[in-house]
mmCIF file of C-alpha atoms in Angstrom:
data_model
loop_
_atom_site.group_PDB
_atom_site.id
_atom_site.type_symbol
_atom_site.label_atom_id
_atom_site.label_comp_id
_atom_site.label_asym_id
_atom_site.label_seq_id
_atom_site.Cartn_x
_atom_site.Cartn_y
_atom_site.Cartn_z
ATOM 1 C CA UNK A 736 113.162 -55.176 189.192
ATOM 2 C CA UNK A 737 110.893 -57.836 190.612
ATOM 3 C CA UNK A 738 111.988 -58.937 194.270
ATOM 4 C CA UNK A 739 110.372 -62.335 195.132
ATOM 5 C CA UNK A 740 110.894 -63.946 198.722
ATOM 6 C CA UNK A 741 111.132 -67.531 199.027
ATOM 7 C CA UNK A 742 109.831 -68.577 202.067
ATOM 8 C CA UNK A 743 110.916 -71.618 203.703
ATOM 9 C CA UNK A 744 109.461 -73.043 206.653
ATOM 10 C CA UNK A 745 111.494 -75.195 208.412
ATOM 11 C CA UNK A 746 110.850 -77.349 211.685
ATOM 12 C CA UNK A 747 114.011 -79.560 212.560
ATOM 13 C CA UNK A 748 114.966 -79.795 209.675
ATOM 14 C CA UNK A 749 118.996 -79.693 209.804
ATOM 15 C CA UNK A 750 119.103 -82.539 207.976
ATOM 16 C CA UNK A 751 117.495 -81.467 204.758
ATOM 17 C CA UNK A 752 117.793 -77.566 205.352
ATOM 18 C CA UNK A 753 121.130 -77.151 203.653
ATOM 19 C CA UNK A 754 120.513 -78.726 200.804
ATOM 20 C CA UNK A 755 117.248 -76.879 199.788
ATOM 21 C CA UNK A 756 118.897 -73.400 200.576
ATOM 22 C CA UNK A 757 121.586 -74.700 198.075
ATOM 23 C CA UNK A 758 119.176 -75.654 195.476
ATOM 24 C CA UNK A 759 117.097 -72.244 195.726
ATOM 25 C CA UNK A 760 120.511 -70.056 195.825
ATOM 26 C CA UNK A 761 121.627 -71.627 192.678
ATOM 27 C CA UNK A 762 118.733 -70.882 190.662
ATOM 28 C CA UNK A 763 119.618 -68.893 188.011
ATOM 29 C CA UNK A 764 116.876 -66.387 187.257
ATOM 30 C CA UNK A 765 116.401 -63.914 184.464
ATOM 31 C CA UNK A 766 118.271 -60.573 184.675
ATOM 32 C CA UNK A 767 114.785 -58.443 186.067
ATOM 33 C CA UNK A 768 113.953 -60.975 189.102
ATOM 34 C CA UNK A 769 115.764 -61.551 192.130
ATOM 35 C CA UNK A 770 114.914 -64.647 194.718
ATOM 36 C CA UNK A 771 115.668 -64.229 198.323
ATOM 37 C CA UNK A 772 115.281 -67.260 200.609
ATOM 38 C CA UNK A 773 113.817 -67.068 203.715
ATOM 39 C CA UNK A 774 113.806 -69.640 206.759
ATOM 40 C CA UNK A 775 111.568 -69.622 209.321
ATOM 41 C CA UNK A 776 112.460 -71.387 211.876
ATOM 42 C CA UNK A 777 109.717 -72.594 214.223
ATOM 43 C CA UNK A 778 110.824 -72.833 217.100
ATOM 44 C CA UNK A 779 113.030 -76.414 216.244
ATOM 45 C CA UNK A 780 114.758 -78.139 218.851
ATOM 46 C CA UNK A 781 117.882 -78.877 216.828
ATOM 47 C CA UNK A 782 120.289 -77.504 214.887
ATOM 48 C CA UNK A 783 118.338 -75.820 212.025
ATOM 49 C CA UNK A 784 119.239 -72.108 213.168
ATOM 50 C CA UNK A 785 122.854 -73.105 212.941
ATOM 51 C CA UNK A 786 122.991 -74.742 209.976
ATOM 52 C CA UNK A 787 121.085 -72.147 208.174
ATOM 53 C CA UNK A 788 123.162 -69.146 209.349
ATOM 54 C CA UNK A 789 126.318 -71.717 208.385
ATOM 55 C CA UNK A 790 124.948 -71.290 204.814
ATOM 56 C CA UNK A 791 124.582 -67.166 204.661
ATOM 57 C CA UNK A 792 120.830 -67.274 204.549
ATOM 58 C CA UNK A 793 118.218 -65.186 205.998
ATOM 59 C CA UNK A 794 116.298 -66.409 208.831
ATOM 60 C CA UNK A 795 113.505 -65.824 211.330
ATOM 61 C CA UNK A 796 113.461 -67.716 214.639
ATOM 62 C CA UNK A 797 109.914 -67.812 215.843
ATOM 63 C CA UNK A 798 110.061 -67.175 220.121
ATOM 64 C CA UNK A 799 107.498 -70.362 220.171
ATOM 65 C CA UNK A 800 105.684 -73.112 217.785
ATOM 66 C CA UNK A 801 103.265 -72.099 215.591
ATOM 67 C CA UNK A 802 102.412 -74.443 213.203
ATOM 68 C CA UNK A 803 102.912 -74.531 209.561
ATOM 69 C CA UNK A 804 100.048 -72.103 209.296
ATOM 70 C CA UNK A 805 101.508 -69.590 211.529
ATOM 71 C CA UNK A 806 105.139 -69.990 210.156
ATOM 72 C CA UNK A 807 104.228 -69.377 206.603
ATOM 73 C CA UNK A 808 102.295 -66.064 207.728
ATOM 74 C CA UNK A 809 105.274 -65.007 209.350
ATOM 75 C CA UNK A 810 106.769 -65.483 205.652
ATOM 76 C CA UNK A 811 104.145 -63.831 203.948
ATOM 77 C CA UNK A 812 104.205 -60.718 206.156
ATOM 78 C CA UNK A 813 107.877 -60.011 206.332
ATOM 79 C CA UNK A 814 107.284 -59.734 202.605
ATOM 80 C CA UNK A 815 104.429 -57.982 202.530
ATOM 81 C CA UNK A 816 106.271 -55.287 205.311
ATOM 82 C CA UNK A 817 109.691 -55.530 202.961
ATOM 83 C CA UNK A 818 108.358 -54.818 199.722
ATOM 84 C CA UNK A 819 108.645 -57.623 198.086
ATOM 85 C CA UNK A 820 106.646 -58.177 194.784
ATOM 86 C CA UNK A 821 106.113 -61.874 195.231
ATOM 87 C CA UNK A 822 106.363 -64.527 197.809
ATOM 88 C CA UNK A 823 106.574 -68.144 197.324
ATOM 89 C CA UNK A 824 106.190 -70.958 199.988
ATOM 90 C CA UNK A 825 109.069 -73.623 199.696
ATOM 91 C CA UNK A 826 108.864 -76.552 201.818
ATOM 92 C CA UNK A 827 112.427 -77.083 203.928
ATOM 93 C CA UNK A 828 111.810 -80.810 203.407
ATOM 94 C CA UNK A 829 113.599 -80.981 200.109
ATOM 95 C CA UNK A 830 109.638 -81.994 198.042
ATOM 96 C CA UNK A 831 109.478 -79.355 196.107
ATOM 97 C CA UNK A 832 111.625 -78.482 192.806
ATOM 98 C CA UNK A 833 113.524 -75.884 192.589
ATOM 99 C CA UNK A 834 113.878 -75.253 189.377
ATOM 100 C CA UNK A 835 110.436 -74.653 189.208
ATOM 101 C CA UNK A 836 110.341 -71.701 191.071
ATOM 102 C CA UNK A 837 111.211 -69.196 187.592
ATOM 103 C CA UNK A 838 108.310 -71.243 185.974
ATOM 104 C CA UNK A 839 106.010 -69.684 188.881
ATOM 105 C CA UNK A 840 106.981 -66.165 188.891
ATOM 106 C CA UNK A 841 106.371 -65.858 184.655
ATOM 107 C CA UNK A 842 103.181 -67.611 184.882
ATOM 108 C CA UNK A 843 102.524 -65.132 187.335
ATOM 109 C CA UNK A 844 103.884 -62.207 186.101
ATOM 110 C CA UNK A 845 101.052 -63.160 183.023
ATOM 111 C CA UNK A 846 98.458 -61.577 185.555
ATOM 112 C CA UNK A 847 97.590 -64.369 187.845
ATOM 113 C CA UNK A 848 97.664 -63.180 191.835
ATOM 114 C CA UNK A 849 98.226 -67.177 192.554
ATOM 115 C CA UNK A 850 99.849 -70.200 191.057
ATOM 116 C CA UNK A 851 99.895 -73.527 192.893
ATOM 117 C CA UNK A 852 102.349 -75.920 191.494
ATOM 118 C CA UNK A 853 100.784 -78.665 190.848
ATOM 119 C CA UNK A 854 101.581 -82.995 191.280
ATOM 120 C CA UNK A 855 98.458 -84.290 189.509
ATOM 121 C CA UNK A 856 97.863 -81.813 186.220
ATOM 122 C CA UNK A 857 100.594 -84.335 184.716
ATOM 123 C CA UNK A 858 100.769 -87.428 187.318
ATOM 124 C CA UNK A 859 104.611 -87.509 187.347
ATOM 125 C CA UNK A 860 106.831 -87.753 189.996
ATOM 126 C CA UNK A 861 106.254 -88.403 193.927
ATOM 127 C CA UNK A 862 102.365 -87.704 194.659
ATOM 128 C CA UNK A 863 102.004 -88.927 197.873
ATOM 129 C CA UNK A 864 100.507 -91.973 199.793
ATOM 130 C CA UNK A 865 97.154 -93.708 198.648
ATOM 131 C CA UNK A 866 95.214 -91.812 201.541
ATOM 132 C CA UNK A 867 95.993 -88.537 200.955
ATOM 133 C CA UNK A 868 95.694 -89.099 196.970
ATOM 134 C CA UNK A 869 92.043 -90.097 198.142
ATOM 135 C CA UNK A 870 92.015 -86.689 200.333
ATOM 136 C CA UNK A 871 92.946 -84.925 197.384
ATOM 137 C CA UNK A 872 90.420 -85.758 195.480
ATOM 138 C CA UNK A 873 87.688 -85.476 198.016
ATOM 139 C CA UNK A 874 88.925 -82.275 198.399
ATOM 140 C CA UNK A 875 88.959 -81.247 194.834
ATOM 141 C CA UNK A 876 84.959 -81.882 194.721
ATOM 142 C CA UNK A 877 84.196 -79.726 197.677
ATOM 143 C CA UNK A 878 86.244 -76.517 196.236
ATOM 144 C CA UNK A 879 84.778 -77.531 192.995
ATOM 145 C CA UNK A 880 81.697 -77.324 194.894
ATOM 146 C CA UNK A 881 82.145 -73.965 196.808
ATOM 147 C CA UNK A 882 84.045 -72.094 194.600
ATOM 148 C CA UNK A 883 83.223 -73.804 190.895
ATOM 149 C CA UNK A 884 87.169 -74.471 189.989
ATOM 150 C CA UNK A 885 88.887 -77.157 189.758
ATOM 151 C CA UNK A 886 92.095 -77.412 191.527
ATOM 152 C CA UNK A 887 94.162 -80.845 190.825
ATOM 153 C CA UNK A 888 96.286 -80.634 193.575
ATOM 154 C CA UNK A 889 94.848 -78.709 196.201
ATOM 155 C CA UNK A 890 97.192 -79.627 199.124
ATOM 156 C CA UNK A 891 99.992 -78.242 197.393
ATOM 157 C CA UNK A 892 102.180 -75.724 199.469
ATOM 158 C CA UNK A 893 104.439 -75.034 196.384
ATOM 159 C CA UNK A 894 102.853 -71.802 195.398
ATOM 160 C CA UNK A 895 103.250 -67.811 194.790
ATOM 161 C CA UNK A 896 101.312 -64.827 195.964
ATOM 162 C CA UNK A 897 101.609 -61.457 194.940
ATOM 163 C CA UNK A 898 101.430 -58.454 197.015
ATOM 164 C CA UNK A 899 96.607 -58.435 196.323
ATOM 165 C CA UNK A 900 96.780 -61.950 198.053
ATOM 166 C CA UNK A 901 99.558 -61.250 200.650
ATOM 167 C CA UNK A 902 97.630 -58.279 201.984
ATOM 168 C CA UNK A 903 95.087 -61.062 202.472
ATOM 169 C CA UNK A 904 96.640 -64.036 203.510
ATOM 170 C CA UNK A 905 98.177 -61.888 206.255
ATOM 171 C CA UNK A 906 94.410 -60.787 207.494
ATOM 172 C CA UNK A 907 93.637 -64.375 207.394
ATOM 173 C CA UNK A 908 95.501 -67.775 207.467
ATOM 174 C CA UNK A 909 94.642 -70.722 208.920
ATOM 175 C CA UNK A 910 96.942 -72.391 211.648
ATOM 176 C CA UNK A 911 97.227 -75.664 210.285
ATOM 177 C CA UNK A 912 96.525 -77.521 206.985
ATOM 178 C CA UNK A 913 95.799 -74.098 205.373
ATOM 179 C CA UNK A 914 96.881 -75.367 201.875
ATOM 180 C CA UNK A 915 92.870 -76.404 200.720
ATOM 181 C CA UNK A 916 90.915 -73.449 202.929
ATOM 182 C CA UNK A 917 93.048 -70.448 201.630
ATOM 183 C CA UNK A 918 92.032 -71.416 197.775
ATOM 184 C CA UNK A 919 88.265 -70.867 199.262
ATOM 185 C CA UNK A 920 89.573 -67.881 200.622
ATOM 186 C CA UNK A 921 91.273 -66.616 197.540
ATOM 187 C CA UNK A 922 88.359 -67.651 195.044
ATOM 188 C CA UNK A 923 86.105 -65.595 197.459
ATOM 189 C CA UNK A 924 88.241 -62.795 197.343
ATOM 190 C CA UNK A 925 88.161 -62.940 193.436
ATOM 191 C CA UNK A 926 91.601 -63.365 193.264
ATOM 192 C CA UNK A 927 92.970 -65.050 189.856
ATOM 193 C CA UNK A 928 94.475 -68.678 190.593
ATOM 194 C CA UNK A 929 96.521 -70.964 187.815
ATOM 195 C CA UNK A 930 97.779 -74.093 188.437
ATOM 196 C CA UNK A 931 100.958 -75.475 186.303
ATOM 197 C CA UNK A 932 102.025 -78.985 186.273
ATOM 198 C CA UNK A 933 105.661 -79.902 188.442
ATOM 199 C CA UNK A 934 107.133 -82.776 189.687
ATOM 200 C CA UNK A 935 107.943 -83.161 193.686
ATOM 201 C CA UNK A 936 110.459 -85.477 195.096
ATOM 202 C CA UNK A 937 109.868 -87.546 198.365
ATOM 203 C CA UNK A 938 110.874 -85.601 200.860
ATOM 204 C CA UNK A 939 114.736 -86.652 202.247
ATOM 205 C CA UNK A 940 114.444 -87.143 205.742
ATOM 206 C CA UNK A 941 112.068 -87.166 208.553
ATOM 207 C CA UNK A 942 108.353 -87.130 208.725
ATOM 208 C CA UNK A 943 105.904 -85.025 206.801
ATOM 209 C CA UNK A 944 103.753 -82.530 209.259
ATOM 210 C CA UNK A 945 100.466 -85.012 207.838
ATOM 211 C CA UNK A 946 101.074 -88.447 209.026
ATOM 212 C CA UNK A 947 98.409 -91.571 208.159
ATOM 213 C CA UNK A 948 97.475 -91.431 211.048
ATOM 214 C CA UNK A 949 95.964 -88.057 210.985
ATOM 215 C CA UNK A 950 94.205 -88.384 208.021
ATOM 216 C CA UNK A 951 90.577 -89.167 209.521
ATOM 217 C CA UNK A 952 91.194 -85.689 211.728
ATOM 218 C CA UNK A 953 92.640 -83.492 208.769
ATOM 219 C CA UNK A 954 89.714 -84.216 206.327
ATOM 220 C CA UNK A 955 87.301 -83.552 209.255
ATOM 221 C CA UNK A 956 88.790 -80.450 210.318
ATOM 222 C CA UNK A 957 89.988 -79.390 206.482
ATOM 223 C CA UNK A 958 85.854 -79.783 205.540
ATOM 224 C CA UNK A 959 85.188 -77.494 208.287
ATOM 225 C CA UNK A 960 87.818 -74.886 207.619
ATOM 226 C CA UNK A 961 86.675 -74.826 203.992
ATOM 227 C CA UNK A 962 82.698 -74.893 204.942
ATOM 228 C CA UNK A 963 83.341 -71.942 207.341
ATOM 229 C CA UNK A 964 85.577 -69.995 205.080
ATOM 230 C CA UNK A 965 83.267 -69.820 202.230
ATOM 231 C CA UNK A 966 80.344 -68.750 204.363
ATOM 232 C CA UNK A 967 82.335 -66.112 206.280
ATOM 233 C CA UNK A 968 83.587 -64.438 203.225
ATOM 234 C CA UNK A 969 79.655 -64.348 202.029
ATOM 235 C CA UNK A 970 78.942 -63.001 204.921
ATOM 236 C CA UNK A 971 81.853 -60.261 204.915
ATOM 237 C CA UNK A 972 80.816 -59.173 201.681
ATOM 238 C CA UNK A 973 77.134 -58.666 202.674
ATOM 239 C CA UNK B 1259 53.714 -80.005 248.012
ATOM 240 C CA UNK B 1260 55.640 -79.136 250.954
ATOM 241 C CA UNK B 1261 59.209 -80.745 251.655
ATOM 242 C CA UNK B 1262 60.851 -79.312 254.755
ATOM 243 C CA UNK B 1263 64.751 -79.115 254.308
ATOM 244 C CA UNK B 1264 66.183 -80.269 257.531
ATOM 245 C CA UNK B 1265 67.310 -77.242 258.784
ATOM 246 C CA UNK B 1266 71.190 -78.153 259.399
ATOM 247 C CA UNK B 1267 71.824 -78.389 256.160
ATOM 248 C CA UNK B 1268 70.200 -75.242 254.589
ATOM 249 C CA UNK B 1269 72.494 -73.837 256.940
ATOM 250 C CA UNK B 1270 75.386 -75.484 255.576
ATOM 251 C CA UNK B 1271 74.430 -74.441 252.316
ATOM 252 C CA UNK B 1272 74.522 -70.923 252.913
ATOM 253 C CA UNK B 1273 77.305 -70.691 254.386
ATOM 254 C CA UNK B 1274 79.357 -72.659 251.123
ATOM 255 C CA UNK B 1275 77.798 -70.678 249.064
ATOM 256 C CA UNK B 1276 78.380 -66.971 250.733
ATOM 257 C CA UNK B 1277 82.071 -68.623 251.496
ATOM 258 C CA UNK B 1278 82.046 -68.815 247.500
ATOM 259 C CA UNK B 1279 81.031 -65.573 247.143
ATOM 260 C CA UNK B 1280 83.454 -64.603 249.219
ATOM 261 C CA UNK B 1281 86.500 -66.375 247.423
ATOM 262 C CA UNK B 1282 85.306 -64.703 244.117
ATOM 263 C CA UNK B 1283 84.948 -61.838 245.146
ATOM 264 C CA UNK B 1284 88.983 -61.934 246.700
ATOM 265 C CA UNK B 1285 90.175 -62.942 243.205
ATOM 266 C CA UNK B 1286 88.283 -59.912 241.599
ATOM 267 C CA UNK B 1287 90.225 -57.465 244.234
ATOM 268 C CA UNK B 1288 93.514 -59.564 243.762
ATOM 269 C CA UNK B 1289 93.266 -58.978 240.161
ATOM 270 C CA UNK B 1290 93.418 -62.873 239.621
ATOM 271 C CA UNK B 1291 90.464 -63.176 238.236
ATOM 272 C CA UNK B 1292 88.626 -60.463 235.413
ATOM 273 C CA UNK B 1293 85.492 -59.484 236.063
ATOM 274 C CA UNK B 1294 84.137 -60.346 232.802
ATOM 275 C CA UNK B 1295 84.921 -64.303 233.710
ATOM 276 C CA UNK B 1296 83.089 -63.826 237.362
ATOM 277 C CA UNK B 1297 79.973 -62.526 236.178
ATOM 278 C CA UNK B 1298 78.666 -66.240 235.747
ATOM 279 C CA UNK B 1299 80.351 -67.356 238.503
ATOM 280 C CA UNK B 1300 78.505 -65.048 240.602
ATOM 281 C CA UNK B 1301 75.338 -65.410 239.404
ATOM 282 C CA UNK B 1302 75.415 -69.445 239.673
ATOM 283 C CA UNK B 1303 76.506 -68.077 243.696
ATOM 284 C CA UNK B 1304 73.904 -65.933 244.130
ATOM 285 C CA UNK B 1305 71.485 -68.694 242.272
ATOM 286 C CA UNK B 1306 72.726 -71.288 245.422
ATOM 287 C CA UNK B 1307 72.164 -68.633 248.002
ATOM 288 C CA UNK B 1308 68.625 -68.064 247.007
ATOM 289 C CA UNK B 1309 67.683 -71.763 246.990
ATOM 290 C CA UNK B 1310 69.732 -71.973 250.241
ATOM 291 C CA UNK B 1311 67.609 -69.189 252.208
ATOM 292 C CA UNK B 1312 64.231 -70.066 249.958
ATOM 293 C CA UNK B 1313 63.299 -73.332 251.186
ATOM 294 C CA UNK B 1314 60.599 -74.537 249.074
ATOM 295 C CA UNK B 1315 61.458 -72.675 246.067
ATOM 296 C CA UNK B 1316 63.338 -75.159 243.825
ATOM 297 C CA UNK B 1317 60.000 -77.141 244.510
ATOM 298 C CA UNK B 1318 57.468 -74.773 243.100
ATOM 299 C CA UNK B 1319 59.765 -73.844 240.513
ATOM 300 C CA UNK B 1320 60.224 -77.809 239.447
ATOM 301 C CA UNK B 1321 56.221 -77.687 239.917
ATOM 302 C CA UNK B 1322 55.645 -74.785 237.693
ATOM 303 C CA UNK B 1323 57.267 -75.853 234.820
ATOM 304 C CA UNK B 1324 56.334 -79.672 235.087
ATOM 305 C CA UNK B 1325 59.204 -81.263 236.280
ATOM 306 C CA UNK B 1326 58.381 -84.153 238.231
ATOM 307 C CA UNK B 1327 61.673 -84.545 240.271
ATOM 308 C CA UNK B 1328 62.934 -81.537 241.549
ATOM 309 C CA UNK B 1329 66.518 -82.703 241.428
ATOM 310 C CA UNK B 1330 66.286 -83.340 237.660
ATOM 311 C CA UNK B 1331 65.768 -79.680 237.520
ATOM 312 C CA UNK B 1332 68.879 -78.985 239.217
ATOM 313 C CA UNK B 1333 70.992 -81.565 237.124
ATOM 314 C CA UNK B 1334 69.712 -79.991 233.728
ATOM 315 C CA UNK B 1335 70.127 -76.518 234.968
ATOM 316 C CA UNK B 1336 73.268 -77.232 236.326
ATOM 317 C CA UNK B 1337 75.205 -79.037 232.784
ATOM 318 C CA UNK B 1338 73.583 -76.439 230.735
ATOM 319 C CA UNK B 1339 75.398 -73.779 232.542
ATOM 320 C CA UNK B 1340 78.385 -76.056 232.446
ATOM 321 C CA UNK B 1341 78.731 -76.337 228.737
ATOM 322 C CA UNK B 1342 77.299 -72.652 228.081
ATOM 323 C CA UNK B 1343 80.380 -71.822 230.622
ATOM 324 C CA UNK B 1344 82.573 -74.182 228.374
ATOM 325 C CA UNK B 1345 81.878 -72.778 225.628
ATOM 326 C CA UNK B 1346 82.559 -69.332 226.559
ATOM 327 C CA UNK B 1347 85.829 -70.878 227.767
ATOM 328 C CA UNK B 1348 86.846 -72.161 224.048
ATOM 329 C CA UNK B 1349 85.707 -68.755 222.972
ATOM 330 C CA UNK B 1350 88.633 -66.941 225.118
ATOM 331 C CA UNK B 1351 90.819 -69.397 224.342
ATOM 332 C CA UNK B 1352 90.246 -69.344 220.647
ATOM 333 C CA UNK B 1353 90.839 -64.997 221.127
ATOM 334 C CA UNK B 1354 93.992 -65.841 222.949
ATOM 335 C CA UNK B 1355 95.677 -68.438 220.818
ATOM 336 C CA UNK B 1356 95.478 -65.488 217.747
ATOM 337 C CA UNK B 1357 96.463 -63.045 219.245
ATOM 338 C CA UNK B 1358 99.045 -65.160 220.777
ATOM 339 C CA UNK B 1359 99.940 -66.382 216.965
ATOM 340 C CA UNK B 1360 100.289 -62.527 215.928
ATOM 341 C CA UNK B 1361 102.392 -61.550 218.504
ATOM 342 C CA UNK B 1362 104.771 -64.215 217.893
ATOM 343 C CA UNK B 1363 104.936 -63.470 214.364
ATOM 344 C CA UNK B 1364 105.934 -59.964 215.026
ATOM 345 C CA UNK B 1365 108.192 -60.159 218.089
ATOM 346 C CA UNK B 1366 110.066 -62.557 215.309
ATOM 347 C CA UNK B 1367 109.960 -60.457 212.283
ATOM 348 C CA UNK B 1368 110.954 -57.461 214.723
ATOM 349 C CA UNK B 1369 113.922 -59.688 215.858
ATOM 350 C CA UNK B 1370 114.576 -60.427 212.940
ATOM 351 C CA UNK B 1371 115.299 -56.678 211.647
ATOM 352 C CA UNK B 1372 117.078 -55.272 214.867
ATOM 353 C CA UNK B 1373 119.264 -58.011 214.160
ATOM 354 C CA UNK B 1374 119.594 -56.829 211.069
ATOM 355 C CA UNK B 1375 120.312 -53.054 211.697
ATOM 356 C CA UNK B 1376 123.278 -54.531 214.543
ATOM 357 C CA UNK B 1377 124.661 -56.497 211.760
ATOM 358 C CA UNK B 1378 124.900 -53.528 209.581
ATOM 359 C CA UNK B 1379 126.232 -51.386 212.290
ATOM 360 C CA UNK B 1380 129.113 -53.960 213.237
ATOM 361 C CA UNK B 1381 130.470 -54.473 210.142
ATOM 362 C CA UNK B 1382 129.907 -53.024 207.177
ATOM 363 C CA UNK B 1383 130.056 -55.922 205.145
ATOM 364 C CA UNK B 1384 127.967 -58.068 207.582
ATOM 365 C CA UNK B 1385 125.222 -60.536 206.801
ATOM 366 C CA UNK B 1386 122.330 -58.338 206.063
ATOM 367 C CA UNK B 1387 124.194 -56.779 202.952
ATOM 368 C CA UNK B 1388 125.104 -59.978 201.491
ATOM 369 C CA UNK B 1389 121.370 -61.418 202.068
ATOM 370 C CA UNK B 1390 119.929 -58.338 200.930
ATOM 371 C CA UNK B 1391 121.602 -56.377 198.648
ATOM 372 C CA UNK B 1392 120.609 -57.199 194.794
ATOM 373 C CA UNK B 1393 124.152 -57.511 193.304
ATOM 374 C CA UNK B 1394 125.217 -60.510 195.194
ATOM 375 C CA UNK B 1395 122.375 -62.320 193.376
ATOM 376 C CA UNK B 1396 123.523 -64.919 190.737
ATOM 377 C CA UNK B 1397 121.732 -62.945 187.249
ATOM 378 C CA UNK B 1398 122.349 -62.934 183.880
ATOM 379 C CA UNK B 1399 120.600 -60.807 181.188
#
């Protein structure tokens, strides 16, 4: 029996919060793997603790903001203390596709400690706004640089971990816009990454955690978190 | 090269800077302050003292090492030990705000199974078994 957690984070999100729980509890998965959905709440100012006890769903109220970073840690050690096999980030925004999620777990059940669902192996669907497509891609040269892969869609939270990488990511995660810098850090820690092609929706309501305005700052301080990560892990194994 | 401090305000001097001293060494005894954040703090006091009591010293000292203006001396002394001290600042702060972020994460996760293990006491078919237990899942072979 495989038990995967899905992990959602969620930051005042009772607008879209029900719906995504909805979507991920009606997946129907094959008889050997069962899905559990997680919330994390962090630390929201509305109703998003309400709503998602309203729909039967587990949930973890953080005491005080985090940031995504920090939120999807939380995730990733409650599974790692539970026992779970797998854990898989889910944005509570409603982007990413839920039907995908069984599509993750085989692919990674083939051997691979990480798959990153992907918007750009296929260019279909939502893929963002023009500056972060151009973020993307100047981010896909530097990991190519630094860790000699090529990952499409590096910004993509929509991905699995098994129990090699969640004994890592909960060492190590960055605090915000951790997406890019933990595929350094999993590439250093010769961990096995795939990437498979899905299609993500806009999200329903509400603003993304990356605004246009931030862009300038998040490729600045991305760079950095990537440049830092690679040379710490040289230097760790040394 | 011999500039005589008027005397009233060498005397001023010393008596900020053993008044600092003093102060510093209050918050140490009040617990308010660490003593691994005074050390600098009291050696930038005891630096002030020295030049207080040692009249001519910041002179020779500019002198010696070819600064033309002794007050130069004192402003690049002065912002180095500022930012070094800043630094050290972002340093703590940095230490803090993880192990701030880890003891969030487990105060929450602990929360979150004490609330479990209530649930489970309460009623036997409480929340916890129907998030948990396998069966309820949707499978089909």
């Amino acid at each position: 029996m495989i038990k995967v957690l899905i992990v959602i984070p969620a930051f005042n999100e009772e607008k879209n919060i029900a719906l995504v729980i909805e979507k991920v509890t009606s997946i129907v998965t094959p008889y050997n793997i069962i899905i559990i959905p997680l919330v994390i709440n962090d630390a929201s100012i509305d109703g998003t603790a309400e709503v998602v006890l309203k729909n039967n769903c587990m949930l973890i109220n953080l005491p005080v903001n985090l940031g995504i970073g920090g939120v999807v840690q939380t995730g990733f050690k409650y599974a790692l203390y539970n026992g779970y096999d797998y854990a898989i980030q889910f944005d509570g925004d409603g982007q990413h596709p839920a039907d995908k999620i069984v599509d993750l777990i085989e692919v990674a059940l083939q051997g691979y400690d990480v798959v990153i669902g992907s918007r750009f192996i296929e260019n279909k669907g939502y893929r963002s706004t023009f500056l972060r497509r151009i973020g993307i891609w100047y981010f896909k040269y530097i990991i190519k640089i630094f860790c000699g892969i090529t990952i499409y869609d590096c910004t993509s939270g929509f991905r699995i971990l098994n129990r090699k990488a969640l004994e890592i990511v909960s060492e190590f995660y960055p605090d915000d816009y951790p997406e890019p810098v933990s595929i350094v850090l999993y590439k250093q820690k010769q961990l096995k990454i795939k990437e498979i092609p899905v299609i993500m929706y806009e999200r329903i309501e509400g603003k993304s955690s990356i605004r246009a305005f931030n862009t300038i700052y998040y490729m600045i301080k991305v760079t950095l978190g990537l440049f830092f990560t690679f040379f710490r892990a040289i230097k760790n194994r040394n | 090269m011999e500039t005589i401090v008027p005397i009233r305000i060498q005397i001023i001097a010393i008596i900020t800077s053993l008044a600092f001293l003093i102060y510093i060494g209050r918050l140490i005894l009040k617990e308010k302050l660490r003593e691994e954040y005074s050390i600098v703090w009291i050696i930038c006091t005891l630096l002030l003292l020295i030049f207080s009591i040692w009249r001519g010293g910041l002179d020779i000292i500019s002198h010696f090492l070819g600064v033309y203006q002794a007050p130069n001396l004192i402003f690049a002394g002065a912002i180095f030990a500022i930012f070094s001290y800043l630094l050290h600042l972002s340093v703590v702060v940095s230490n803090l705000h993880e192990k701030n972020k880890i003891l969030t994460q487990e105060l929450a996760i602990l929360k979150k199974i004490i609330e479990d293990i209530e649930n489970n006491k309460g009623n036997k078919k409480g929340s916890i078994q129907s998030n948990n237990s396998p069966e309820d899942k949707k499978t089909i072979n």
